[in-house]
Each structure stands twice: as C-alpha cells, then as structure tokens.
Short mmCIF file of C-alpha atoms in Angstrom, two decimals:
data_model
loop_
_atom_site.label_atom_id
_atom_site.label_comp_id
_atom_site.label_asym_id
_atom_site.label_seq_id
_atom_site.Cartn_x
_atom_site.Cartn_y
_atom_site.Cartn_z
CA MET M 1 -6.87 34.41 -14.01
CA SER M 2 -3.58 34.96 -13.10
CA ASP M 3 -1.57 37.69 -14.46
CA VAL M 4 0.78 35.23 -16.70
CA GLU M 5 0.51 34.13 -20.04
CA LEU M 6 0.36 31.19 -21.35
CA ASN M 7 3.28 30.31 -22.87
CA SER M 8 5.54 31.08 -20.31
CA ALA M 9 3.68 29.37 -17.55
CA ALA M 10 5.17 26.15 -15.60
CA ILE M 11 2.02 24.38 -15.28
CA ALA M 12 -1.52 25.48 -16.64
CA ILE M 13 -5.05 24.88 -15.05
CA ARG M 14 -8.63 25.74 -16.42
CA ASN M 15 -11.66 25.06 -15.26
CA LEU M 16 -10.34 22.82 -12.73
CA ARG M 17 -13.52 21.07 -10.94
CA LYS M 18 -12.87 17.87 -7.87
CA SER M 19 -15.77 16.60 -6.29
CA PHE M 20 -15.32 13.66 -3.97
CA ASP M 21 -19.19 12.81 -3.74
CA GLY M 22 -20.52 14.42 -6.45
CA LYS M 23 -21.89 17.00 -4.39
CA ASP M 24 -19.65 18.99 -2.66
CA PHE M 25 -16.73 20.83 -5.15
CA VAL M 26 -13.11 21.06 -3.18
CA LEU M 27 -11.62 23.07 -6.55
CA ASP M 28 -14.68 24.53 -8.15
CA GLY M 29 -14.13 25.57 -11.59
CA MET M 30 -10.29 26.91 -10.63
CA ASN M 31 -8.38 28.81 -13.36
CA LEU M 32 -4.58 29.21 -12.46
CA ASP M 33 -1.36 29.11 -14.11
CA ILE M 34 2.42 29.21 -12.55
CA PRO M 35 5.07 30.79 -13.88
CA LYS M 36 8.69 29.17 -15.22
CA GLY M 37 11.47 29.40 -13.42
CA LYS M 38 10.15 31.34 -10.02
CA ILE M 39 9.19 30.26 -6.86
CA THR M 40 5.53 30.14 -6.38
CA VAL M 41 3.75 30.43 -3.02
CA VAL M 42 -0.05 28.91 -2.99
CA ILE M 43 -1.74 29.89 0.47
CA GLY M 44 -5.21 30.16 1.98
CA TYR M 45 -6.71 29.00 4.93
CA SER M 46 -7.45 25.38 5.95
CA GLY M 47 -9.52 23.25 4.09
CA THR M 48 -9.73 25.90 0.71
CA GLY M 49 -7.56 22.80 -1.86
CA LYS M 50 -4.55 23.54 -1.43
CA SER M 51 -3.16 19.79 -1.34
CA VAL M 52 -5.91 18.59 -3.08
CA LEU M 53 -4.56 20.75 -6.17
CA LEU M 54 -0.81 19.85 -5.57
CA LYS M 55 -2.36 16.01 -6.23
CA HIS M 56 -3.95 17.15 -9.22
CA ILE M 57 0.01 18.79 -10.82
CA LEU M 58 0.96 15.79 -9.66
CA GLY M 59 -1.53 13.71 -11.73
CA LEU M 60 -2.05 11.90 -7.98
CA ILE M 61 -6.11 12.73 -8.24
CA ARG M 62 -7.64 12.45 -11.57
CA PRO M 63 -10.24 15.52 -12.09
CA THR M 64 -14.01 15.67 -12.17
CA SER M 65 -13.05 18.03 -15.38
CA GLY M 66 -10.62 20.65 -16.23
CA VAL M 67 -7.16 20.56 -17.17
CA VAL M 68 -3.93 20.42 -15.82
CA GLU M 69 -1.32 20.87 -17.94
CA VAL M 70 1.89 20.77 -16.67
CA LEU M 71 5.05 21.66 -18.50
CA GLY M 72 2.73 22.00 -21.46
CA LYS M 73 1.40 18.28 -20.95
CA ASP M 74 -1.94 17.37 -19.97
CA LEU M 75 -1.45 14.53 -17.78
CA TRP M 76 -4.71 12.96 -18.35
CA SER M 77 -4.46 12.58 -21.72
CA MET M 78 -1.67 10.58 -21.37
CA SER M 79 -0.89 7.19 -21.16
CA GLN M 80 0.07 5.40 -17.42
CA ASP M 81 3.55 4.62 -18.65
CA GLU M 82 3.76 8.26 -20.32
CA LEU M 83 2.82 9.61 -17.46
CA ASN M 84 5.08 7.66 -15.51
CA PHE M 85 7.95 8.57 -17.18
CA PHE M 86 6.77 12.00 -17.34
CA ARG M 87 7.18 12.51 -13.75
CA ARG M 88 10.92 12.16 -13.77
CA LYS M 89 10.40 15.68 -14.43
CA LEU M 90 8.77 16.48 -10.64
CA GLY M 91 10.22 16.39 -7.34
CA VAL M 92 8.02 16.50 -4.44
CA LEU M 93 8.97 16.99 -0.82
CA PHE M 94 6.08 16.06 1.12
CA GLN M 95 4.71 17.44 4.24
CA TYR M 96 6.11 14.45 6.42
CA ALA M 97 9.23 13.78 4.18
CA ALA M 98 7.40 10.30 2.61
CA LEU M 99 10.83 8.33 3.57
CA PHE M 100 10.94 4.88 2.59
CA ASP M 101 11.28 3.18 6.39
CA ASP M 102 13.02 0.01 5.53
CA MET M 103 15.29 1.90 3.07
CA THR M 104 18.58 4.19 5.11
CA ALA M 105 19.16 8.13 4.38
CA LEU M 106 21.54 7.03 1.18
CA GLU M 107 18.98 4.57 -0.04
CA ASN M 108 16.38 7.37 -0.30
CA ALA M 109 18.04 9.34 -2.20
CA CYS M 110 19.74 6.47 -4.48
CA PHE M 111 16.20 5.00 -4.85
CA PRO M 112 15.20 7.74 -8.14
CA LEU M 113 18.58 6.88 -9.46
CA ARG M 114 18.50 3.59 -9.82
CA GLU M 115 14.59 3.69 -10.71
CA HIS M 116 15.49 6.06 -13.63
CA ARG M 117 19.06 6.33 -14.52
CA ARG M 118 19.96 2.51 -15.39
CA ASP M 119 22.54 3.82 -17.61
CA LEU M 120 24.70 4.59 -14.07
CA SER M 121 26.74 2.35 -12.51
CA PRO M 122 26.18 1.62 -8.50
CA GLU M 123 29.25 4.24 -7.58
CA GLU M 124 28.37 6.65 -9.73
CA ILE M 125 24.14 6.45 -8.17
CA ILE M 126 25.81 6.67 -4.62
CA GLU M 127 28.10 9.43 -5.72
CA ILE M 128 25.11 11.43 -6.82
CA ALA M 129 22.74 10.65 -3.98
CA MET M 130 25.95 11.51 -1.72
CA HIS M 131 26.40 14.74 -3.94
CA LYS M 132 22.44 15.56 -3.24
CA LEU M 133 22.57 14.71 0.72
CA LYS M 134 25.54 17.06 1.12
CA ILE M 135 23.95 19.96 -0.42
CA SER M 136 20.78 19.30 0.81
CA GLY M 137 22.74 19.95 4.57
CA LEU M 138 22.55 16.42 5.91
CA ASP M 139 25.48 15.46 7.30
CA GLU M 140 27.76 12.97 6.50
CA LYS M 141 27.56 10.58 9.48
CA HIS M 142 23.73 10.53 9.25
CA TYR M 143 23.50 9.22 5.82
CA HIS M 144 23.27 5.35 6.77
CA LYS M 145 20.91 5.96 9.37
CA LEU M 146 17.38 4.99 8.93
CA PRO M 147 14.42 7.42 8.77
CA ALA M 148 12.92 6.64 12.37
CA GLU M 149 15.99 8.04 13.64
CA LEU M 150 16.26 10.82 12.06
CA SER M 151 14.76 13.85 13.21
CA GLY M 152 11.98 15.61 11.35
CA GLY M 153 14.38 18.75 10.05
CA MET M 154 17.00 15.66 8.91
CA ARG M 155 14.07 13.98 7.26
CA LYS M 156 13.11 17.18 5.61
CA ARG M 157 16.74 17.28 4.39
CA VAL M 158 16.83 13.30 2.67
CA GLY M 159 13.44 14.16 0.96
CA LEU M 160 14.55 17.13 -0.37
CA ALA M 161 17.74 15.01 -1.50
CA ARG M 162 15.86 12.14 -3.05
CA ALA M 163 13.34 14.98 -4.77
CA LEU M 164 16.43 16.61 -6.24
CA ALA M 165 17.75 13.42 -7.75
CA LEU M 166 17.17 13.37 -10.90
CA ASP M 167 17.46 17.38 -11.38
CA PRO M 168 13.59 17.58 -12.24
CA ASP M 169 12.43 20.92 -13.93
CA VAL M 170 9.17 21.38 -10.94
CA ILE M 171 9.39 20.79 -8.05
CA LEU M 172 7.22 21.15 -5.59
CA TYR M 173 6.78 21.26 -1.79
CA ASP M 174 3.61 20.50 0.73
CA GLU M 175 3.68 22.31 3.58
CA PRO M 176 7.07 21.96 4.20
CA THR M 177 6.59 23.66 7.34
CA THR M 178 3.38 22.44 9.07
CA GLY M 179 5.14 20.89 12.39
CA LEU M 180 8.49 21.93 12.71
CA ASP M 181 9.87 25.03 15.37
CA PRO M 182 10.82 28.75 13.93
CA ILE M 183 14.65 27.66 13.47
CA LEU M 184 13.49 24.53 11.76
CA THR M 185 10.99 26.00 9.67
CA GLU M 186 13.50 28.88 8.79
CA MET M 187 16.14 26.17 7.91
CA VAL M 188 13.60 24.88 5.44
CA ASP M 189 12.75 27.83 4.10
CA ASN M 190 16.78 28.86 3.52
CA LEU M 191 16.81 25.48 1.91
CA ILE M 192 14.03 25.86 -0.53
CA HIS M 193 16.00 29.05 -1.43
CA GLU M 194 19.44 28.09 -1.48
CA THR M 195 17.88 24.82 -3.66
CA HIS M 196 15.56 27.64 -6.14
CA GLN M 197 19.47 29.40 -6.56
CA ARG M 198 21.34 25.99 -7.17
CA HIS M 199 18.71 25.14 -9.84
CA PRO M 200 18.39 28.23 -12.09
CA GLY M 201 15.18 27.51 -14.48
CA SER M 202 13.35 25.09 -12.22
CA THR M 203 10.29 26.48 -11.05
CA SER M 204 8.83 26.10 -7.40
CA VAL M 205 5.80 25.24 -5.91
CA VAL M 206 5.13 26.00 -2.37
CA VAL M 207 2.00 25.06 -0.97
CA SER M 208 2.03 26.70 2.80
CA HIS M 209 0.01 28.52 5.46
CA ASP M 210 3.10 30.04 6.78
CA LEU M 211 2.32 33.88 5.74
CA PHE M 212 6.33 34.52 6.83
CA ALA M 213 7.63 32.24 4.39
CA ALA M 214 5.46 32.85 1.96
CA PHE M 215 6.47 37.00 1.71
CA ALA M 216 9.45 36.03 2.22
CA LEU M 217 10.00 33.08 -0.37
CA GLY M 218 7.64 33.61 -2.94
CA GLU M 219 8.14 35.72 -6.19
CA HIS M 220 4.42 35.07 -7.19
CA LEU M 221 1.87 34.27 -4.55
CA VAL M 222 -1.65 32.79 -5.05
CA MET M 223 -4.41 32.63 -2.62
CA LEU M 224 -7.11 29.83 -2.54
CA ASP M 225 -10.62 30.44 -1.60
CA LYS M 226 -13.25 27.85 -1.34
CA GLY M 227 -11.50 26.04 -4.21
CA LYS M 228 -10.79 29.14 -6.38
CA VAL M 229 -7.94 31.54 -7.11
CA LEU M 230 -8.82 34.25 -4.61
CA LEU M 231 -5.75 36.16 -5.90
CA ALA M 232 -2.53 35.58 -7.83
CA GLY M 233 0.10 37.99 -8.18
CA THR M 234 3.87 39.51 -6.25
CA PRO M 235 3.72 39.87 -2.89
CA GLU M 236 3.66 43.93 -3.62
CA ASP M 237 -0.08 43.38 -5.22
CA PHE M 238 -1.31 41.20 -1.81
CA ARG M 239 0.52 44.15 0.29
CA ASN M 240 -2.21 46.29 -1.56
CA SER M 241 -5.07 44.39 -2.14
CA GLU M 242 -8.73 45.74 -1.34
CA VAL M 243 -9.91 42.01 -1.46
CA PRO M 244 -11.30 41.83 2.36
CA LEU M 245 -10.60 38.13 2.70
CA VAL M 246 -6.72 38.51 1.85
CA GLN M 247 -6.51 41.53 4.29
CA LYS M 248 -7.97 39.05 6.66
CA PHE M 249 -5.41 36.70 5.88
CA LEU M 250 -2.69 38.67 5.99
CA LEU M 251 -3.59 40.79 9.11
CA LYS M 252 -4.21 37.26 11.36
CA GLY M 253 -1.63 35.35 9.83
CA PHE M 254 1.39 38.45 10.20
CA LYS M 255 -0.35 38.86 14.24
CA LYS M 256 0.10 34.92 14.69
CA GLY M 257 3.98 35.00 13.49
CA MET V 1 -48.44 -5.54 33.70
CA THR V 2 -50.24 -7.52 31.69
CA MET V 3 -48.30 -9.58 29.28
CA VAL V 4 -50.05 -7.51 26.29
CA GLN V 5 -49.10 -4.55 27.80
CA TRP V 6 -45.46 -5.15 28.20
CA TRP V 7 -45.64 -6.18 24.27
CA LEU V 8 -46.75 -3.03 23.09
CA ARG V 9 -44.28 -1.34 25.11
CA HIS V 10 -41.25 -3.43 24.27
CA ARG V 11 -42.11 -4.53 20.40
CA GLN V 12 -40.20 -1.22 19.41
CA LYS V 13 -37.17 -1.78 20.61
CA LEU V 14 -37.68 -5.74 19.90
CA ASN V 15 -37.73 -4.97 15.87
CA THR V 16 -35.39 -2.36 16.12
CA PHE V 17 -33.32 -4.75 17.58
CA ILE V 18 -33.85 -7.44 14.68
CA ASP V 19 -33.45 -4.91 11.73
CA ARG V 20 -30.24 -4.13 13.64
CA ALA V 21 -29.22 -7.71 13.81
CA LEU V 22 -30.23 -8.53 10.59
CA PHE V 23 -29.12 -5.64 8.79
CA GLY V 24 -25.90 -6.02 10.15
CA VAL V 25 -25.21 -9.13 8.90
CA ILE V 26 -26.13 -9.06 5.13
CA ASP V 27 -24.68 -5.73 5.06
CA ARG V 28 -21.16 -7.32 5.98
CA ALA V 29 -22.14 -10.22 4.22
CA LEU V 30 -22.20 -7.71 0.88
CA ARG V 31 -19.16 -5.95 1.79
CA PHE V 32 -17.06 -9.43 2.19
CA PHE V 33 -18.57 -9.87 -1.03
CA TYR V 34 -17.83 -6.33 -2.72
CA VAL V 35 -14.42 -6.18 -0.63
CA SER V 36 -13.59 -9.66 -2.25
CA GLY V 37 -14.27 -9.29 -5.84
CA GLN V 38 -12.44 -5.21 -6.12
CA ALA V 39 -9.27 -7.82 -4.13
CA VAL V 40 -10.21 -10.16 -7.36
CA MET V 41 -9.81 -7.48 -10.03
CA PHE V 42 -6.84 -5.88 -7.87
CA ALA V 43 -4.97 -9.17 -8.07
CA SER V 44 -5.27 -10.01 -11.90
CA GLN V 45 -4.60 -6.39 -13.04
CA SER V 46 -1.40 -6.30 -10.89
CA CYS V 47 -0.72 -10.03 -11.77
CA GLY V 48 0.18 -9.13 -14.82
CA LEU V 49 2.82 -6.17 -14.19
CA VAL V 50 4.95 -9.32 -13.08
CA VAL V 51 5.92 -9.49 -17.21
CA LYS V 52 6.33 -6.14 -17.56
CA ARG V 53 10.13 -4.17 -17.37
CA PRO V 54 11.75 -3.49 -14.46
CA TYR V 55 11.67 -6.92 -13.74
CA ARG V 56 11.70 -7.25 -9.80
CA PHE V 57 13.95 -10.60 -9.62
CA ASP V 58 14.94 -8.79 -6.42
CA GLU V 59 11.64 -8.41 -4.92
CA ILE V 60 10.22 -11.57 -5.88
CA ILE V 61 13.12 -13.08 -4.26
CA ARG V 62 13.20 -10.71 -0.63
CA HIS V 63 9.11 -11.32 -0.47
CA MET V 64 9.76 -15.52 -1.26
CA GLU V 65 12.27 -15.21 1.93
CA PHE V 66 9.96 -12.91 3.54
CA ILE V 67 6.62 -15.19 3.11
CA GLY V 68 8.85 -18.90 2.71
CA ASN V 69 12.25 -18.47 4.26
CA ARG V 70 10.30 -17.09 7.52
CA SER V 71 7.57 -19.30 7.97
CA ILE V 72 9.41 -22.26 7.98
CA LEU V 73 9.47 -22.66 11.81
CA ILE V 74 5.94 -22.04 12.85
CA ILE V 75 4.63 -24.51 9.56
CA CYS V 76 6.94 -27.14 11.41
CA LEU V 77 5.57 -26.70 14.84
CA THR V 78 2.38 -26.94 13.58
CA GLY V 79 2.92 -29.73 11.09
CA ALA V 80 3.97 -31.87 13.79
CA PHE V 81 1.66 -31.08 16.25
CA THR V 82 -0.97 -31.40 13.88
CA GLY V 83 0.40 -35.08 12.41
CA LEU V 84 0.74 -36.15 16.16
CA ALA V 85 -2.81 -35.58 16.93
CA LEU V 86 -4.74 -36.22 13.72
CA SER V 87 -2.61 -39.78 14.04
CA TYR V 88 -3.47 -40.09 17.91
CA GLN V 89 -7.41 -39.70 16.73
CA ILE V 90 -7.52 -41.98 14.05
CA TYR V 91 -5.64 -44.43 16.00
CA LEU V 92 -8.01 -44.76 18.56
CA GLY V 93 -11.31 -44.65 16.54
CA PHE V 94 -9.46 -47.12 13.98
CA LYS V 95 -8.85 -49.70 17.10
CA LEU V 96 -12.80 -50.22 18.25
CA VAL V 97 -12.81 -51.81 14.41
CA ASN V 98 -9.55 -53.69 14.28
CA ALA V 99 -8.28 -51.05 11.35
CA THR V 100 -4.98 -50.04 12.73
CA ASN V 101 -2.89 -50.87 9.67
CA LEU V 102 -5.46 -47.62 8.35
CA VAL V 103 -3.95 -45.28 9.87
CA GLY V 104 -1.48 -44.28 7.83
CA PRO V 105 -2.96 -44.10 4.89
CA THR V 106 -5.91 -42.11 6.25
CA VAL V 107 -3.75 -39.98 8.33
CA ALA V 108 -1.61 -39.23 4.98
CA LEU V 109 -4.97 -38.54 2.89
CA GLY V 110 -5.84 -36.11 5.41
CA ILE V 111 -2.62 -34.06 5.57
CA THR V 112 -1.85 -33.99 1.49
CA ARG V 113 -5.03 -33.19 0.44
CA GLU V 114 -7.01 -30.72 3.00
CA LEU V 115 -5.25 -30.74 6.14
CA GLY V 116 -2.03 -29.22 4.87
CA PRO V 117 -2.54 -26.79 2.25
CA VAL V 118 -5.86 -25.22 4.73
CA LEU V 119 -4.14 -25.12 7.83
CA THR V 120 -0.29 -23.91 5.83
CA GLY V 121 -2.95 -21.14 3.97
CA LEU V 122 -4.38 -19.82 7.57
CA ILE V 123 -1.08 -19.64 9.18
CA VAL V 124 0.69 -18.01 6.15
CA ALA V 125 -2.31 -15.59 6.31
CA ALA V 126 -2.44 -14.76 10.03
CA ARG V 127 1.42 -14.19 9.65
CA ALA V 128 2.27 -12.42 6.12
CA GLY V 129 -0.42 -11.80 4.78
CA GLY V 130 -1.35 -9.69 7.89
CA ALA V 131 2.63 -8.50 7.59
CA MET V 132 1.27 -7.15 4.13
CA ALA V 133 -1.58 -5.34 4.61
CA ALA V 134 -0.22 -3.49 7.72
CA ARG V 135 3.28 -2.42 6.03
CA LEU V 136 1.00 -1.29 2.24
CA GLY V 137 -1.63 0.20 4.87
CA THR V 138 1.31 2.31 6.57
CA MET V 139 2.71 3.25 3.69
CA ARG V 140 0.32 4.81 2.28
CA VAL V 141 -0.83 6.86 5.03
CA SER V 142 2.52 8.39 5.47
CA GLU V 143 2.04 9.32 1.92
CA GLN V 144 4.57 6.61 0.69
CA ILE V 145 2.92 5.27 -1.73
CA ASP V 146 1.96 8.53 -3.33
CA ALA V 147 5.74 9.27 -3.48
CA LEU V 148 6.77 6.30 -5.40
CA GLU V 149 4.72 6.75 -8.17
CA VAL V 150 5.14 10.61 -7.87
CA MET V 151 8.29 9.46 -8.76
CA GLY V 152 7.09 7.71 -12.17
CA VAL V 153 7.50 4.12 -10.33
CA ASP V 154 4.19 1.48 -10.76
CA ALA V 155 3.39 1.24 -7.17
CA ARG V 156 1.40 -1.90 -8.26
CA GLN V 157 4.83 -3.26 -9.77
CA TYR V 158 6.60 -2.89 -7.22
CA LEU V 159 5.22 -3.70 -4.21
CA VAL V 160 2.29 -5.68 -5.48
CA ALA V 161 3.07 -7.54 -8.06
CA PRO V 162 5.93 -9.60 -6.30
CA ARG V 163 4.54 -10.03 -3.16
CA ILE V 164 1.54 -11.73 -4.83
CA PHE V 165 4.12 -14.21 -7.53
CA ALA V 166 6.35 -14.61 -4.31
CA ALA V 167 3.28 -15.94 -2.56
CA PHE V 168 1.68 -17.69 -5.69
CA ILE V 169 5.58 -19.87 -5.49
CA THR V 170 6.43 -20.01 -2.05
CA MET V 171 3.03 -21.84 -0.90
CA PRO V 172 3.48 -25.05 -2.10
CA LEU V 173 6.97 -25.29 -0.68
CA LEU V 174 5.91 -24.75 2.24
CA CYS V 175 2.74 -27.08 2.18
CA ALA V 176 5.18 -29.69 1.21
CA VAL V 177 7.04 -29.53 4.27
CA PHE V 178 4.51 -29.15 6.36
CA ASP V 179 3.11 -32.60 4.99
CA PHE V 180 6.42 -33.71 5.32
CA ILE V 181 6.79 -32.90 8.91
CA ALA V 182 3.14 -33.90 10.23
CA MET V 183 4.00 -37.61 8.13
CA MET V 184 7.17 -37.49 10.83
CA GLY V 185 4.86 -36.69 13.66
CA ALA V 186 2.49 -39.08 12.89
CA SER V 187 4.63 -42.28 12.54
CA LEU V 188 6.83 -41.32 15.37
CA LEU V 189 4.02 -40.97 17.27
CA CYS V 190 2.52 -44.44 15.86
CA ILE V 191 5.54 -46.88 15.75
CA LYS V 192 7.35 -45.70 18.56
CA VAL V 193 4.67 -44.70 20.99
CA LEU V 194 1.46 -46.45 19.86
CA GLY V 195 3.41 -49.94 18.81
CA LEU V 196 2.25 -49.82 14.90
CA ASP V 197 4.26 -51.72 13.00
CA GLU V 198 6.28 -49.42 10.70
CA ALA V 199 6.77 -51.78 7.71
CA VAL V 200 2.96 -51.89 7.54
CA PHE V 201 2.31 -48.08 8.05
CA TRP V 202 4.61 -47.16 5.22
CA ASP V 203 3.47 -50.16 2.83
CA LYS V 204 -0.16 -48.30 3.23
CA ILE V 205 0.86 -45.32 2.81
CA GLN V 206 2.65 -46.11 -0.41
CA GLN V 207 -0.35 -48.58 -1.44
CA TRP V 208 -3.27 -46.04 -0.68
CA ILE V 209 -1.59 -42.03 -1.60
CA GLU V 210 -1.06 -41.47 -5.19
CA PRO V 211 1.23 -38.65 -5.95
CA GLY V 212 -2.44 -36.91 -7.27
CA ASP V 213 -2.63 -36.42 -3.73
CA ILE V 214 -0.25 -34.44 -2.64
CA ASN V 215 -0.04 -33.00 -6.28
CA GLN V 216 -3.89 -31.28 -4.97
CA GLY V 217 -2.61 -30.13 -1.71
CA MET V 218 0.18 -28.43 -3.54
CA LEU V 219 -2.01 -26.95 -5.87
CA LYS V 220 -4.75 -25.77 -3.28
CA ALA V 221 -2.23 -24.21 -1.75
CA ALA V 222 -0.77 -22.06 -4.43
CA VAL V 223 -4.11 -20.72 -5.39
CA PHE V 224 -3.97 -19.84 -0.85
CA GLY V 225 -1.78 -17.83 -1.62
CA LEU V 226 -3.35 -15.94 -4.42
CA THR V 227 -6.18 -15.43 -2.53
CA PHE V 228 -4.25 -14.11 0.72
CA SER V 229 -2.25 -12.24 -0.83
CA ALA V 230 -4.91 -10.41 -3.18
CA ILE V 231 -6.63 -9.85 -0.32
CA CYS V 232 -4.03 -8.59 2.09
CA THR V 233 -2.12 -6.51 -0.74
CA HIS V 234 -5.91 -4.74 -1.66
CA ARG V 235 -6.98 -3.92 1.24
CA GLY V 236 -3.48 -2.66 2.83
CA PHE V 237 -3.04 -0.46 -0.71
CA THR V 238 -6.55 0.70 -0.53
CA ALA V 239 -6.00 1.58 3.44
CA LYS V 240 -7.14 5.25 4.28
CA GLY V 241 -7.21 7.30 7.81
CA GLY V 242 -4.09 6.82 9.72
CA ALA V 243 -2.99 4.24 12.04
CA LYS V 244 -6.72 3.31 12.54
CA GLY V 245 -7.30 2.81 9.03
CA VAL V 246 -4.24 1.05 8.58
CA GLY V 247 -5.51 -1.84 11.39
CA GLU V 248 -8.53 -2.06 9.96
CA ALA V 249 -7.38 -2.86 6.82
CA THR V 250 -4.82 -5.31 8.40
CA ASN V 251 -7.49 -6.94 10.38
CA GLU V 252 -10.20 -7.11 7.11
CA GLY V 253 -7.64 -8.22 4.96
CA VAL V 254 -6.46 -11.47 7.29
CA VAL V 255 -10.10 -12.78 8.54
CA ASN V 256 -11.68 -12.67 4.94
CA SER V 257 -8.47 -14.04 3.79
CA MET V 258 -8.95 -17.28 6.57
CA VAL V 259 -12.95 -17.35 5.19
CA LEU V 260 -11.82 -17.35 1.66
CA ILE V 261 -9.53 -20.36 2.23
CA ILE V 262 -11.39 -22.19 3.53
CA VAL V 263 -14.81 -21.94 0.90
CA ALA V 264 -12.36 -22.17 -1.54
CA ASN V 265 -10.69 -25.44 -0.18
CA TYR V 266 -14.38 -26.96 -0.54
CA LEU V 267 -14.72 -25.76 -3.90
CA LEU V 268 -11.31 -26.77 -5.01
CA THR V 269 -11.57 -30.22 -3.53
CA ASN V 270 -14.93 -30.64 -5.73
CA LEU V 271 -13.51 -29.09 -9.05
CA ILE V 272 -10.70 -31.24 -8.58
CA ARG V 273 -12.10 -34.56 -7.68
CA VAL V 274 -14.77 -33.58 -11.12
CA PHE V 275 -11.02 -32.54 -13.09
CA TYR V 276 -9.69 -35.96 -12.45
CA THR V 277 -12.39 -38.21 -12.67
CA VAL V 278 -13.05 -36.72 -16.20
CA SER V 279 -9.35 -36.98 -16.75
CA GLY V 280 -8.85 -40.81 -15.49
CA ILE V 281 -6.51 -39.88 -13.20
CA LYS V 282 -6.51 -41.82 -9.55
CA GLY V 283 -6.37 -39.46 -6.54
#
C-alpha cells in the first residue's frame, strides 16, 4: 500500500485481480493509490501488468475481482451510459497515438468536442482544437494532414491535443516514448511536463519503462512486479530502497540509458 | 510385405488422418455456428443503438453511400451479364420444346426471386462486408476503438449500428438495380439477337410476374444486408492479433457471410412461400 491518504487519491485500487484464462493472474491482489495533482510514473519489467492496469483505470477491462475507483467513483458500479459520461474526465495518449486514420490532425482534435460539446458552434470547436494542437506543439502546416502523412512525434502531439480537448482531470500516457529516438523521447517527456504545468490540479499517470523519464518526470513512482505493487513512493524513496528487485531494475535501467 | 503387415504398419497413420479430417470438419462447423450465433447477438444489441441519442444520421448516409453508390457499377456489370447468360440458356432449353415465348417470364422469375437478391448479397458481402471487417479490425488492433470508448463514445453505436442499418436500407435498392439491369440484358439478347417477339416477351412477363415476386427479392436482399453486415462488423470489432488477426477476421467474415446468405436464401424462399400461401398473396 502506498503512503498516500485515500482522500487525496485520484485513483484508488483495492485488491485488484485479473485473469484472462481463469488460471494465471496478471494482476494479483493489487492495492494502489495515485495522488491527485501529481505526475505518477508506473514502471516495471515487461509483463508485470502495467498496460493491463492502465486499461482497468480506463474501464476498458472488467476486473476479475477488486475495486477501481477513479476520482472517487467505482467504475464498475456505473451503468454504461454513466461510464461513457464519466470518461470525459479522462484523457489518454496511447502508445501509437491511436489517431482516427480517416480524419486529419485537426479533425482528430475536434472529435471529442464534436461528440461532447454540442453547445459549441463549429467555429468555436475548431478554434479550441487549433489551440490544443498549438499548445501540443504541432505546426499549423500539418493541421490538414492525415495521420499517415505525419511522423511519429507529430502523431503523439495530435494524440495529446485530442486527449486534452475536453480539459480532463486525469491524463494517462501509455508508454509514450516507446519506439522513439532519444531526441523525440526528450520532446515527449518535455511535452508531458509542460502539459502538467499548464493544467494545474490535473493528475498525470505515465506508464513507462524509461527510467530516466520516470525519475525526471515522476513526483510519485510506482513499481509493479508479478501483478502487485512492489514499491510506491518518491524518486528519493526508490534511490534509497533496499528491495533487491528495485535496485536491480535501477541499475540495469540506468546502465542501459 | 504382405497386405496384413502393410496394414499393421500404416493403420496408425490412417487413423490419425481420419481423426484429423473428421474432427477438423466438426470443429469448423461448430465454430461457424458459434461465430454466427455471436454475430446475431452482437447485431441485435447494436441495432437498438440506432435509435439512441446522439443520432448518427451522417454516419448512416456515409455508409449508405459506401455500400450503395460505390457498388452500383459492379452490380450493373454482373446484372447485365447474368441476364444475358441466363436468358440464353433458358432460350436454348425452351427452344427444344417450342416454348420460347416463356423465356421472358422464366428469366424474370429467376432473377427477381433468386438470382437478384443472392448475387447482390454475395457481391456486396465481398466488397462492402470485407471492407467493414478490415476497417473495424484495423481500428481494433490499432487501439482506435479503445480511443473512442475512452472518449466516452459508444463504439458500437458509432461504428457498428450505422453500418448494419445502412446495409439493411441499401441492399433492396441495389437488388432493384440488379433486377432492372439483368432484365435489360435479357430483353436485349432475346429481342435483338435471338429474334423473339418484343410484344410477346414483355406481355408474358406482365402476365406471369406479380409485385409479390419483386417484393420477395427485395425482402431477401434486406435480410442478406443484415446478415453480412452483422457478421463482418462482429468479426472486425472482435479482431485481435495484429495484421494477421485483421486478415483472418476479414476472411472469416466474408466466407461466413457468403455461406449464410446461400443458406438463408433457401430458408427464406420456404418461409415466404408459406407466408404467401397462408395470407393468400399470389406470387
């Protein structure tokens, strides 16, 4: 269990278990609190359940048992319509941006607004989307390009603009720097940092195995192992940790970097 | 080596081969029924979403354009040549018994009741159904469907329901186009090439063909639209495993749709006949 009090947690996970085949548990009795208003980085070896955890937080996977509370609401006690309405408070940057490939960059950024802000005029929607693309760092000349015509970094920027379109309270990043070169990795890390600064009070959750980014960005770190939380705390707590697996992960991660 | 020795040596291989062939067929048949049943459940749940807010009129029109408008050329081509080939074969057969004045109504019956809806169903299932499964499958494996759901958009209402509804509306219209073009091809061949009397050709068609014949073809086409769109959207929506998974979903969606269209056609023919008999409709 983390050191964070329940009432200050944006996301609270209690005894979460998930098995896809009924035998092996990917998440095995996980307890975790993700604090409000901070950047939390979830790290761990491959196959420790990071992405499955993220999908539980998003309500995309139903847990075998346990509770997932986001902003004080138990996701699986809501009806589908309530869950859809609640999800407006969440923004996600997927690993490969998951842009709609038949829409231009601008149309992608407009999409959540068109769906949920029917009170806005088309001009206002475009204005907001252009602003989000601008603060995400996409050059105006790329606004009318399809995702296939954009580079990996540009796609991430469009994905971020789309995730921020509805000014979400919780922003989640799924392996945002995987497969990017060091320059782009730094750019994405800066983007996450700037986005968090620009949205005071918002909670950011970054799932990553990039240790440099984790220590540079994370105000709160969580390390997973075998479907459980191995350690949760500040970067300082991690540096001082005497848990052998944490030490090994840090040693290997920084050596690799 | 005697026959007995040969048999003893090879019987294990033979047994294994028979087991594999037999169980392979049973396995495939069971999977076909399982997937088709799932698709029916999926489609019945999705269809209700058409009348749920926000209404997706734009999406329905867009998919109607894709399924209908973009299939017209291929429907016209296949319709024309089907009409030509069918009327020629029927002419050759009827000529033997001096009944060439019945070529027109026979061709018209075959086309309006059976060939029109079935061929339209098969062609559109291959063209639009394949595209639906591939598109939704790609969206699934590239996390675009997850992205939609995370944005609070009901992915089935946005992606599936408009496709199924559009296919249901568009298929009878395409079937009507197929019927018309096929009859134009048949009349062109019979009157201009084979020298049948034009007045007799059309008079006999008017005499033998009832609106019920055309209506039953349109009804069948609508059901085939539901069939292929339900199966293909279901396979695409539940695809997994990257490009390979999308390929398999598309392949399975199209093949299952085609088989079910042929099977459903026979069942519908019988059902419609019973309905017409009970309600006293001539057709």
